């Protein structure tokens, strides 16, 4: 969830004060301080930050300017997004962080995905042998997984950071205490959730002050979240996994604080303090594929982002996309997406619980066996059956086709680079806009509903589904934070929110920039298509209203319209050593790209 640019004088003052208190220089201002304007592209030296929010990007830039590194800035930016984007991110959720270490020239990842309770079974979201309505999983304690975001921050800082968590939380703490300016998008997204929020007194008190929607132009404050950040700063993130905060989370999940007058059925969850104590992030190897002489790194399972983007790139590798017409390029992009999603659905889940053939899915041999299904003059039919990555055979499929199950289109993404060449690509979320809609009383943050990313039941009875719930299991994700290297040096990092559309957004951005030659900001802004092994491909209005649609339909493609797909950010290392930060020009209100030194010497 994202908001258009508005002036935020008060929050900028609080951010500046916090940064000064931690020794960081604030962004330069002239005259009366005002919030930095949202701009979609910036170039300069000393490092770069791209996020959805100008206040959050400014926090990250100030950390870089004061000598912090990319991981420090990413954590500070993410904490600020937990204040200004509370319906998309926060300490009640989880995510995936990809880090390039300039000293070792290696890429590392942190899996901070939420986990199911130890008591969870495949029938977690079933009653009398049937899946419960999605809404009853979405707005419930049943859908809440153990949050992974605070543990992700600790893991990343312990491994690669140079600042303490306490100092990095200070700007976000003050932003929560002093407030930010409400704009029309924040109000609209609150209104979208009004019926859910009003059923939980603590959520209603925070987001529906006085029983009304927040007024555009008013200042939104969250003193409870400020106090929670302060407690984490003093005690460390372990305070969320054991002790009073953990007990408050468990109490909220097991006995959701519902208004007695509410008619909504709110199912309790089975989370325990033992589940929180047992939570751990995973440091694991990234996925890697070679593409056009570059190395593309992303998240391995439990995310499906790295395997699905990687397989699609391998499928497209044999075709010179730069020489195709726009229609033929889009046709091949759509078909590669369709195929890779068919394989994702059959093979990818949490590798701690199911056998995921990650290496085989990313092999060029398997991609070539699937690429031969693509024809320039006709369209494949979805749902397409998967291939067998362990025994690839040309143009062969195996087993029964299964459609891609529903996944919400929310989340947020940030990308950071520093003066030393370290890079972070970080996607974090609480799942639905507004998560579970349940605020932990007295703590100021919404709980996730990430367990609804599990399949409630197999999409097709009898067809194996690796994404069913299980004890301590991580639900499959589509988050695809990506870093691209050329001869061991970073040239590009990208990522996006958008549920399952994240994969196609990252794939289209990469091919638009690397193959079609679009500047990064233009590759991000280009109108999008998203095919996820479904009968129709989603198109944004820019393609829906284009003559390209008729050309593609003549090949058998079928479409439905989606007003907005994804909201990417990225950073790029330019040949002269400058960093370029890029964000959306208009989607979800536009993004915020900043660099440390827009002019002058490094």
Coordinates of C-alpha atoms in Angstrom, one line a residue:
X1 CA 0.0 0.0 0.0
X2 CA 1.4 3.4 -1.0
X3 CA 0.4 7.0 -0.8
X4 CA 0.9 10.0 -3.1
X5 CA 3.3 12.7 -2.3
X6 CA 2.1 15.4 0.2
X7 CA 3.9 17.9 2.3
X8 CA 4.8 16.6 5.7
X9 CA 6.4 19.4 7.6
X10 CA 5.9 18.0 11.1
X11 CA 7.2 14.5 10.4
X12 CA 10.3 15.8 8.7
X13 CA 11.1 17.9 11.8
X14 CA 10.8 14.7 13.9
X15 CA 13.0 12.7 11.6
X16 CA 15.6 15.4 11.5
X17 CA 15.7 15.6 15.2
X18 CA 16.1 11.9 15.5
X19 CA 18.8 11.7 13.0
X20 CA 20.7 14.6 14.7
X21 CA 20.4 12.7 18.0
X22 CA 22.1 9.7 16.5
X23 CA 24.8 11.7 14.7
X24 CA 23.4 11.6 11.2
X25 CA 23.2 14.7 9.0
X26 CA 19.6 15.4 7.8
X27 CA 18.7 16.0 4.2
X28 CA 19.5 19.6 3.2
X29 CA 16.7 22.0 3.5
X30 CA 16.3 25.7 2.7
X31 CA 14.1 27.9 4.8
X32 CA 11.2 26.3 6.6
X33 CA 11.7 22.5 6.6
X34 CA 9.2 20.6 4.5
X35 CA 9.0 16.9 3.8
X36 CA 11.2 15.8 0.8
X37 CA 9.2 15.7 -2.4
X38 CA 8.6 12.3 -4.0
X39 CA 10.7 12.0 -7.2
X40 CA 10.9 8.7 -9.1
X41 CA 14.6 8.8 -10.2
X42 CA 17.8 10.3 -8.7
X43 CA 21.4 9.9 -9.5
X44 CA 24.6 10.7 -7.5
X45 CA 27.3 9.5 -5.3
X46 CA 27.6 8.1 -1.8
X47 CA 24.7 5.6 -2.0
X48 CA 21.0 5.5 -2.8
X49 CA 17.6 4.6 -1.4
X50 CA 14.4 3.8 -3.2
X51 CA 11.1 3.1 -1.4
X52 CA 7.5 4.1 -1.6
X53 CA 7.7 6.8 1.0
X54 CA 9.7 10.0 1.1
X55 CA 10.0 10.2 4.8
X56 CA 11.3 6.6 4.9
X57 CA 13.7 7.1 2.1
X58 CA 15.0 10.3 3.8
X59 CA 15.7 8.2 7.0
X60 CA 17.7 5.8 5.0
X61 CA 19.7 8.5 3.2
X62 CA 20.5 10.2 6.5
X63 CA 21.9 6.9 7.8
X64 CA 24.1 6.5 4.7
X65 CA 25.2 10.2 4.9
X66 CA 26.3 9.7 8.5
X67 CA 28.5 6.7 7.6
X68 CA 26.1 3.8 8.0
X69 CA 26.1 1.0 5.5
X70 CA 23.4 -0.4 3.2
X71 CA 22.1 -2.9 5.9
X72 CA 21.9 -0.1 8.5
X73 CA 19.9 2.1 6.1
X74 CA 17.6 -0.8 5.0
X75 CA 16.7 -1.5 8.6
X76 CA 16.0 2.2 9.5
X77 CA 14.0 2.6 6.3
X78 CA 11.9 -0.5 7.0
X79 CA 11.2 0.6 10.5
X80 CA 10.0 4.0 9.2
X81 CA 7.8 2.2 6.7
X82 CA 6.3 0.4 9.6
X83 CA 5.0 3.8 10.8
X84 CA 4.0 5.5 7.5
X85 CA 2.9 2.3 5.7
X86 CA 1.3 0.4 8.6
X87 CA -1.1 -1.5 6.4
X88 CA 1.7 -3.0 4.3
X89 CA 4.6 -3.6 6.6
X90 CA 5.6 -3.6 10.3
X91 CA 7.0 -5.6 13.1
X92 CA 3.9 -7.8 13.0
X93 CA 4.9 -9.3 9.7
X94 CA 7.8 -10.8 7.8
X95 CA 9.9 -10.7 4.6
X96 CA 13.0 -11.6 2.7
X97 CA 16.3 -9.7 2.5
X98 CA 19.0 -10.1 -0.1
X99 CA 22.4 -8.6 0.6
X100 CA 25.5 -8.1 -1.6
X101 CA 28.6 -7.9 0.4
X102 CA 31.2 -5.7 -1.4
X103 CA 34.1 -7.0 0.7
X104 CA 33.6 -10.6 -0.3
X105 CA 31.7 -10.0 -3.6
X106 CA 29.1 -12.5 -2.4
X107 CA 25.3 -12.4 -2.2
X108 CA 23.6 -13.6 1.0
X109 CA 19.9 -13.9 1.9
X110 CA 17.8 -13.9 5.1
X111 CA 14.5 -15.8 5.1
X112 CA 12.4 -13.9 7.6
X113 CA 9.1 -15.5 6.6
X114 CA 6.4 -16.1 9.2
X115 CA 5.8 -19.6 10.5
X116 CA 2.7 -21.6 11.4
X117 CA 2.1 -22.8 15.0
X118 CA 3.5 -26.1 15.9
X119 CA 0.0 -27.5 16.1
X120 CA -0.9 -26.6 12.5
X121 CA -1.9 -29.4 10.1
X122 CA -3.0 -29.6 6.4
X123 CA -6.6 -28.9 7.5
X124 CA -5.8 -25.7 9.3
X125 CA -8.2 -23.7 7.1
X126 CA -10.8 -26.5 6.7
X127 CA -14.0 -27.3 8.5
X128 CA -16.0 -30.5 8.0
X129 CA -13.6 -31.4 5.2
X130 CA -14.2 -28.1 3.3
X131 CA -12.1 -24.9 3.1
X132 CA -13.5 -22.1 5.2
X133 CA -14.3 -18.8 3.4
X134 CA -11.2 -16.8 2.7
X135 CA -12.5 -13.8 4.6
X136 CA -12.7 -16.0 7.8
X137 CA -9.1 -16.8 7.4
X138 CA -8.1 -13.3 6.5
X139 CA -9.6 -11.5 9.5
X140 CA -8.8 -13.9 12.3
X141 CA -6.2 -15.2 14.7
X142 CA -6.1 -18.4 12.6
X143 CA -4.2 -16.6 9.8
X144 CA -1.5 -15.1 12.0
X145 CA 2.0 -16.5 11.7
X146 CA 4.9 -15.8 14.0
X147 CA 6.3 -12.4 12.9
X148 CA 9.7 -12.5 11.3
X149 CA 10.5 -8.9 10.6
X150 CA 12.3 -8.0 13.9
X151 CA 14.4 -11.2 13.8
X152 CA 15.3 -10.3 10.2
X153 CA 16.6 -6.9 11.3
X154 CA 18.7 -8.6 14.0
X155 CA 20.1 -11.3 11.7
X156 CA 21.1 -8.7 9.1
X157 CA 22.6 -6.3 11.5
X158 CA 24.6 -9.0 13.3
X159 CA 26.0 -10.3 10.1
X160 CA 26.6 -7.1 8.1
X161 CA 25.5 -4.0 10.0
X162 CA 27.6 -1.3 11.6
X163 CA 25.0 0.4 13.8
X164 CA 23.0 -0.7 16.7
X165 CA 19.4 -1.5 16.3
X166 CA 18.5 1.0 19.0
X167 CA 20.1 3.9 17.1
X168 CA 18.4 2.8 13.8
X169 CA 15.0 2.7 15.4
X170 CA 15.2 6.2 16.8
X171 CA 13.9 8.0 13.6
X172 CA 10.9 5.7 13.3
X173 CA 10.2 5.9 17.0
X174 CA 10.0 9.7 16.8
X175 CA 8.0 9.6 13.5
X176 CA 5.4 7.4 15.3
X177 CA 5.3 9.6 18.3
X178 CA 5.1 13.0 16.5
X179 CA 3.1 11.8 13.5
X180 CA 2.8 12.1 9.7
X181 CA 0.4 13.8 7.5
X182 CA -2.7 11.9 6.4
X183 CA -3.3 12.0 2.6
X184 CA -6.2 10.8 0.5
X185 CA -4.7 7.3 -0.2
X186 CA -4.1 6.6 3.5
X187 CA -7.7 7.7 4.1
X188 CA -9.0 5.6 1.2
X189 CA -7.2 2.5 2.4
X190 CA -8.5 3.0 5.9
X191 CA -12.0 3.3 4.4
X192 CA -11.4 0.0 2.5
X193 CA -10.8 -1.7 5.8
X194 CA -13.4 0.3 7.9
X195 CA -15.8 -2.6 8.2
X196 CA -13.0 -4.9 9.5
X197 CA -11.3 -2.3 11.7
X198 CA -14.4 -1.2 13.5
X199 CA -14.9 -4.7 14.8
X200 CA -11.7 -4.5 16.9
X201 CA -11.7 -1.8 19.5
X202 CA -7.9 -1.3 19.6
X203 CA -7.7 -1.1 15.8
X204 CA -10.7 1.3 15.7
X205 CA -9.1 3.5 18.3
X206 CA -5.9 3.8 16.4
X207 CA -7.1 4.0 12.8
X208 CA -10.6 5.3 13.2
X209 CA -10.2 8.0 15.8
X210 CA -13.5 9.1 17.3
X211 CA -15.2 6.5 15.1
X212 CA -14.4 8.4 11.9
X213 CA -11.9 8.0 9.1
X214 CA -8.7 10.0 9.5
X215 CA -9.0 13.4 7.9
X216 CA -6.8 14.3 5.0
X217 CA -4.2 16.8 6.1
X218 CA -4.4 15.8 9.8
X219 CA -1.5 14.4 11.7
X220 CA -1.6 10.7 12.4
X221 CA 0.2 9.6 15.6
X222 CA 0.9 6.2 17.0
X223 CA 2.4 6.6 20.5
X224 CA 1.9 2.9 21.3
X225 CA 4.1 1.9 18.4
X226 CA 6.7 4.5 19.4
X227 CA 6.8 2.9 22.9
X228 CA 7.1 -0.5 21.3
X229 CA 10.0 0.6 19.2
X230 CA 11.6 2.2 22.3
X231 CA 11.3 -1.1 24.1
X232 CA 12.9 -3.0 21.3
X233 CA 15.6 -0.5 21.1
X234 CA 16.4 -1.0 24.9
X235 CA 15.9 -4.7 25.1
X236 CA 16.6 -6.0 21.6
X237 CA 14.3 -7.8 19.2
X238 CA 14.2 -10.7 21.6
X239 CA 11.6 -8.7 23.5
X240 CA 9.1 -9.5 20.8
X241 CA 9.7 -13.2 21.0
X242 CA 9.7 -13.6 24.8
X243 CA 8.3 -11.6 27.6
X244 CA 5.4 -9.1 27.8
X245 CA 5.2 -8.3 24.1
X246 CA 5.2 -12.0 23.1
X247 CA 2.5 -12.7 25.7
X248 CA 0.4 -9.8 24.3
X249 CA 0.7 -11.2 20.8
X250 CA -0.3 -14.7 21.9
X251 CA -3.2 -13.5 23.9
X252 CA -4.4 -11.4 21.0
X253 CA -4.2 -14.3 18.5
X254 CA -5.8 -16.9 20.8
X255 CA -8.5 -14.6 22.1
X256 CA -9.0 -11.9 19.4
X257 CA -10.2 -8.7 21.0
X258 CA -13.5 -8.3 19.1
X259 CA -16.2 -5.7 19.8
X260 CA -19.0 -7.5 21.6
X261 CA -21.4 -5.8 19.2
X262 CA -19.7 -7.2 16.1
X263 CA -21.4 -9.9 14.1
X264 CA -18.3 -11.0 12.3
X265 CA -17.1 -14.5 13.0
X266 CA -13.5 -14.1 14.1
X267 CA -11.7 -17.4 14.5
X268 CA -9.0 -17.8 17.2
X269 CA -5.6 -19.0 16.4
X270 CA -3.4 -21.5 18.2
X271 CA -0.2 -19.6 18.5
X272 CA 1.8 -20.1 21.7
X273 CA 4.7 -18.4 23.5
X274 CA 6.6 -21.5 22.6
X275 CA 6.1 -20.8 18.9
X276 CA 7.5 -17.3 19.3
X277 CA 10.5 -18.5 21.3
X278 CA 11.2 -21.1 18.7
X279 CA 11.2 -18.7 15.8
X280 CA 14.4 -18.3 13.8
X281 CA 15.3 -16.7 10.5
X282 CA 17.3 -18.7 8.0
X283 CA 20.6 -17.6 6.4
X284 CA 20.6 -19.5 3.2
X285 CA 22.2 -19.5 -0.3
X286 CA 20.4 -17.3 -2.9
X287 CA 19.1 -18.6 -6.1
X288 CA 21.4 -17.8 -9.1
X289 CA 20.9 -18.0 -12.9
X290 CA 23.1 -16.7 -15.6
X291 CA 21.4 -14.3 -18.0
X292 CA 23.0 -12.4 -20.9
X293 CA 26.4 -12.8 -19.3
X294 CA 25.1 -11.5 -15.9
X295 CA 24.4 -13.3 -12.6
X296 CA 20.9 -12.9 -11.3
X297 CA 20.5 -13.6 -7.5
X298 CA 17.2 -13.8 -5.6
X299 CA 15.4 -15.7 -2.8
X300 CA 15.3 -19.5 -2.6
X301 CA 12.3 -21.3 -1.1
X302 CA 10.3 -20.8 1.0
X303 CA 9.9 -18.0 -1.5
X304 CA 9.1 -19.0 -5.0
X305 CA 10.4 -15.7 -6.3
X306 CA 13.9 -16.8 -7.1
X307 CA 13.0 -20.1 -8.7
X308 CA 10.1 -18.8 -10.8
X309 CA 11.8 -15.6 -12.1
X310 CA 15.0 -17.7 -12.6
X311 CA 13.2 -20.4 -14.6
X312 CA 11.4 -17.8 -16.8
X313 CA 14.7 -16.0 -17.5
X314 CA 16.3 -19.3 -18.5
X315 CA 13.3 -20.0 -20.8
X316 CA 13.8 -16.6 -22.4
X317 CA 17.6 -16.9 -22.6
X318 CA 17.6 -18.6 -26.0
X319 CA 15.6 -15.8 -27.7
X320 CA 17.0 -12.4 -28.6
X321 CA 14.2 -10.3 -27.1
X322 CA 15.9 -7.1 -28.2
X323 CA 15.1 -7.9 -31.9
X324 CA 11.5 -8.9 -31.4
X325 CA 8.5 -6.7 -32.0
X326 CA 6.8 -5.4 -28.9
X327 CA 3.9 -7.9 -29.4
X328 CA 6.2 -10.9 -29.8
X329 CA 8.3 -9.8 -26.8
X330 CA 5.2 -9.6 -24.7
X331 CA 3.9 -12.9 -26.1
X332 CA 7.1 -14.8 -25.1
X333 CA 7.2 -13.0 -21.7
X334 CA 3.6 -14.1 -21.0
X335 CA 4.2 -17.7 -22.1
X336 CA 7.4 -18.0 -20.1
X337 CA 5.5 -16.7 -17.0
X338 CA 2.7 -19.2 -17.6
X339 CA 5.1 -22.2 -17.8
X340 CA 7.2 -21.2 -14.8
X341 CA 4.1 -20.7 -12.7
X342 CA 2.9 -24.1 -13.7
X343 CA 6.1 -25.6 -12.3
X344 CA 6.0 -23.3 -9.2
X345 CA 2.6 -24.6 -8.2
X346 CA 3.7 -28.3 -8.4
X347 CA 7.2 -28.1 -6.9
X348 CA 7.7 -25.1 -4.6
X349 CA 6.9 -24.9 -0.9
X350 CA 8.9 -24.7 2.4
X351 CA 11.9 -26.9 1.9
X352 CA 12.0 -27.7 5.6
X353 CA 8.7 -29.6 5.1
X354 CA 8.6 -30.7 1.4
X355 CA 11.3 -31.8 -1.1
X356 CA 11.8 -28.8 -3.4
X357 CA 14.0 -29.5 -6.5
X358 CA 15.5 -26.0 -6.5
X359 CA 18.7 -26.8 -8.4
X360 CA 16.8 -28.7 -11.1
X361 CA 14.1 -26.0 -11.5
X362 CA 16.9 -23.5 -12.2
X363 CA 18.8 -25.7 -14.6
X364 CA 19.1 -24.6 -18.2
X365 CA 18.4 -28.1 -19.3
X366 CA 14.9 -28.0 -17.7
X367 CA 14.2 -24.6 -19.0
X368 CA 15.1 -25.7 -22.5
X369 CA 12.7 -28.7 -22.2
X370 CA 9.9 -26.2 -21.3
X371 CA 10.8 -23.4 -23.7
X372 CA 10.1 -25.6 -26.7
X373 CA 6.4 -25.4 -25.7
X374 CA 6.4 -21.8 -26.8
X375 CA 5.3 -21.0 -30.4
X376 CA 5.3 -17.6 -31.9
X377 CA 1.9 -18.0 -33.6
X378 CA -0.2 -19.5 -30.8
X379 CA -0.9 -19.5 -27.1
X380 CA -0.6 -22.2 -24.5
X381 CA -3.7 -23.1 -22.6
X382 CA -4.0 -22.6 -18.8
X383 CA -3.9 -24.3 -16.4
X384 CA -0.8 -25.8 -18.0
X385 CA 0.5 -29.1 -16.5
X386 CA 3.9 -28.9 -14.9
X387 CA 7.1 -30.4 -16.1
X388 CA 9.4 -32.8 -14.2
X389 CA 12.7 -30.9 -13.4
X390 CA 14.4 -34.1 -12.2
X391 CA 13.7 -35.9 -15.5
X392 CA 13.3 -33.2 -18.2
X393 CA 12.0 -34.3 -21.6
X394 CA 11.5 -31.9 -24.5
X395 CA 8.0 -30.3 -24.5
X396 CA 6.8 -32.9 -22.0
X397 CA 4.4 -32.3 -19.1
X398 CA 3.8 -34.5 -16.1
X399 CA 0.9 -34.9 -13.8
X400 CA -2.3 -33.0 -13.8
X401 CA -2.6 -29.2 -14.3
X402 CA -3.6 -27.1 -11.3
X403 CA -4.5 -23.4 -11.4
X404 CA -2.6 -20.8 -9.3
X405 CA -4.3 -20.2 -6.0
X406 CA -5.2 -16.7 -4.8
X407 CA -2.5 -14.5 -3.3
X408 CA -3.1 -10.8 -2.2
X409 CA -1.5 -8.0 -4.0
X410 CA 0.0 -6.0 -1.2
X411 CA 3.4 -5.6 0.6
X412 CA 6.3 -3.0 0.2
X413 CA 9.8 -3.1 -1.1
X414 CA 12.9 -1.0 -0.6
X415 CA 16.4 -1.1 -2.3
X416 CA 19.5 0.5 -0.9
X417 CA 23.2 0.9 -1.9
X418 CA 26.0 2.5 0.0
X419 CA 29.3 4.2 -0.8
X420 CA 31.3 1.0 -0.5
X421 CA 29.1 -0.9 -3.0
X422 CA 27.1 -2.9 -0.6
X423 CA 23.5 -3.4 -1.8
X424 CA 20.2 -4.5 -0.1
X425 CA 17.0 -5.6 -1.8
X426 CA 14.3 -6.1 0.8
X427 CA 10.7 -7.0 0.5
X428 CA 8.5 -7.0 3.7
X429 CA 4.8 -7.4 4.4
X430 CA 1.9 -8.1 6.7
X431 CA 0.0 -9.8 3.7
X432 CA -3.4 -8.2 3.1
X433 CA -3.8 -4.4 3.2
X434 CA -4.3 -4.1 6.9
X435 CA -3.1 -7.6 7.6
X436 CA -5.4 -9.5 9.9
X437 CA -7.0 -6.1 11.0
X438 CA -6.1 -7.0 14.6
X439 CA -3.9 -4.6 16.5
X440 CA -2.1 -5.9 19.5
X441 CA -3.6 -3.9 22.4
X442 CA -1.2 -1.2 23.7
X443 CA 1.5 -2.1 21.2
X444 CA 0.4 -0.1 18.1
X445 CA 1.0 -2.6 15.3
X446 CA -1.2 -4.9 13.2
X447 CA -0.7 -8.6 13.1
X448 CA -0.1 -10.3 9.8
X449 CA -2.4 -12.8 8.1
X450 CA 0.4 -14.5 6.2
X451 CA -0.8 -18.1 6.8
X452 CA -3.6 -17.4 4.3
X453 CA -0.7 -17.7 1.7
X454 CA -1.0 -21.4 2.3
X455 CA -3.4 -23.4 0.1
X456 CA -6.6 -23.9 2.1
X457 CA -6.9 -27.2 0.2
X458 CA -5.3 -28.6 -2.9
X459 CA -6.3 -26.6 -6.0
X460 CA -7.3 -29.9 -7.7
X461 CA -8.2 -32.9 -5.5
X462 CA -5.6 -35.5 -5.7
X463 CA -2.9 -33.3 -7.3
X464 CA 0.1 -32.9 -5.0
X465 CA 0.3 -29.4 -3.4
X466 CA 3.6 -28.5 -1.6
X467 CA 2.0 -25.4 -0.1
X468 CA -0.5 -26.9 2.4
X469 CA -0.1 -25.8 6.1
X470 CA 2.0 -27.8 8.5
X471 CA 3.6 -27.5 11.9
X472 CA 6.1 -24.6 12.0
X473 CA 5.9 -24.4 8.2
X474 CA 6.6 -21.2 6.2
X475 CA 3.8 -20.4 3.6
X476 CA 5.1 -20.1 0.1
X477 CA 5.7 -16.6 -1.0
X478 CA 6.2 -14.8 -4.3
X479 CA 8.5 -12.1 -2.9
X480 CA 11.4 -11.7 -5.3
X481 CA 14.1 -9.3 -4.0
X482 CA 16.8 -9.5 -6.7
X483 CA 20.4 -8.3 -7.2
X484 CA 22.2 -8.6 -10.6
X485 CA 26.0 -8.8 -10.7
X486 CA 28.4 -8.3 -13.6
X487 CA 31.7 -10.1 -13.0
X488 CA 31.1 -10.0 -9.2
X489 CA 30.0 -6.4 -9.1
X490 CA 26.4 -5.1 -8.6
X491 CA 24.8 -3.4 -11.6
X492 CA 21.2 -3.6 -10.6
X493 CA 18.8 -4.4 -7.7
X494 CA 15.0 -4.6 -8.0
X495 CA 11.9 -5.8 -6.2
X496 CA 8.2 -5.1 -5.9
X497 CA 5.1 -5.7 -3.8
X498 CA 2.1 -7.3 -5.4
X499 CA 1.5 -10.9 -4.2
X500 CA 1.9 -13.4 -7.0
X501 CA 2.3 -10.4 -9.5
X502 CA 5.6 -9.7 -7.8
X503 CA 7.2 -12.4 -9.9
X504 CA 6.0 -11.1 -13.2
X505 CA 6.7 -7.5 -12.3
X506 CA 10.3 -8.3 -11.5
X507 CA 10.7 -10.4 -14.6
X508 CA 9.2 -7.7 -16.8
X509 CA 11.4 -5.0 -15.2
X510 CA 14.5 -7.1 -15.7
X511 CA 13.8 -7.9 -19.4
X512 CA 12.6 -4.4 -20.1
X513 CA 15.9 -3.0 -18.9
X514 CA 18.4 -5.7 -19.8
X515 CA 16.8 -6.8 -23.1
X516 CA 14.7 -4.0 -24.4
X517 CA 17.1 -1.3 -23.4
X518 CA 14.7 0.8 -21.3
X519 CA 16.3 3.1 -18.6
X520 CA 15.5 1.6 -15.2
X521 CA 12.9 4.2 -14.3
X522 CA 11.1 3.5 -17.7
X523 CA 11.3 -0.2 -17.3
X524 CA 9.6 0.2 -13.9
X525 CA 7.0 2.6 -15.3
X526 CA 6.2 0.5 -18.4
X527 CA 2.6 -0.9 -18.5
X528 CA 2.5 -4.4 -17.2
X529 CA 1.1 -7.8 -18.0
X530 CA 0.8 -10.7 -15.5
X531 CA 0.2 -14.3 -16.4
X532 CA 0.2 -16.8 -13.6
X533 CA -1.0 -20.1 -15.2
X534 CA -4.5 -18.8 -15.4
X535 CA -7.0 -18.7 -18.2
X536 CA -6.5 -15.0 -18.7
X537 CA -3.6 -12.6 -18.4
X538 CA -4.0 -9.4 -16.4
X539 CA -3.2 -6.2 -18.3
X540 CA -2.8 -2.7 -17.0
X541 CA -4.8 0.0 -18.8
X542 CA -1.7 1.1 -20.8
X543 CA -1.7 -2.3 -22.5
X544 CA -5.4 -3.0 -22.3
X545 CA -6.1 0.2 -24.3
X546 CA -3.2 -0.4 -26.7
X547 CA -3.3 -1.9 -30.2
X548 CA -0.9 -4.5 -28.8
X549 CA -3.8 -6.2 -27.1
X550 CA -5.5 -7.0 -30.5
X551 CA -2.1 -8.3 -31.8
X552 CA -1.8 -10.6 -28.8
X553 CA -5.4 -11.7 -29.0
X554 CA -4.8 -12.7 -32.6
X555 CA -2.3 -15.2 -31.2
X556 CA -4.9 -16.6 -28.9
X557 CA -4.0 -14.6 -25.8
X558 CA -7.0 -13.7 -23.5
X559 CA -7.0 -10.9 -21.0
X560 CA -8.7 -9.3 -18.1
X561 CA -7.9 -5.8 -16.8
X562 CA -6.1 -4.9 -13.6
X563 CA -5.9 -1.2 -12.9
X564 CA -2.5 -1.5 -11.2
X565 CA 0.2 -4.3 -11.0
X566 CA 3.1 -4.1 -8.6
X567 CA 5.0 -1.0 -7.4
X568 CA 8.7 -1.6 -8.0
X569 CA 11.8 0.1 -6.8
X570 CA 15.4 -0.4 -7.8
X571 CA 19.0 0.9 -7.7
X572 CA 21.6 0.7 -10.5
X573 CA 25.3 1.3 -10.6
X574 CA 26.2 3.5 -13.5
X575 CA 29.4 3.1 -15.5
X576 CA 30.9 6.3 -14.1
X577 CA 30.5 5.1 -10.5
X578 CA 27.3 7.0 -9.6
X579 CA 24.3 5.3 -8.2
X580 CA 20.8 5.7 -9.8
X581 CA 17.8 5.1 -7.6
X582 CA 14.4 4.5 -9.3
X583 CA 10.8 4.1 -8.2
X584 CA 7.3 4.3 -9.7
X585 CA 6.3 7.4 -11.5
X586 CA 2.6 7.0 -10.7
X587 CA 1.6 3.6 -9.4
X588 CA 0.3 3.8 -5.8
X589 CA 1.0 7.4 -5.6
X590 CA 4.6 7.2 -7.0
X591 CA 7.7 6.2 -5.2
X592 CA 10.6 8.1 -3.6
X593 CA 14.2 7.8 -5.1
X594 CA 17.1 9.5 -3.3
X595 CA 20.9 9.6 -3.4
X596 CA 23.3 10.9 -0.8
X597 CA 25.2 13.4 -3.0
X598 CA 23.1 14.4 -6.1
X599 CA 26.0 16.5 -7.3
X600 CA 29.7 16.8 -6.9
X601 CA 32.4 14.3 -6.1
X602 CA 31.9 10.9 -4.4

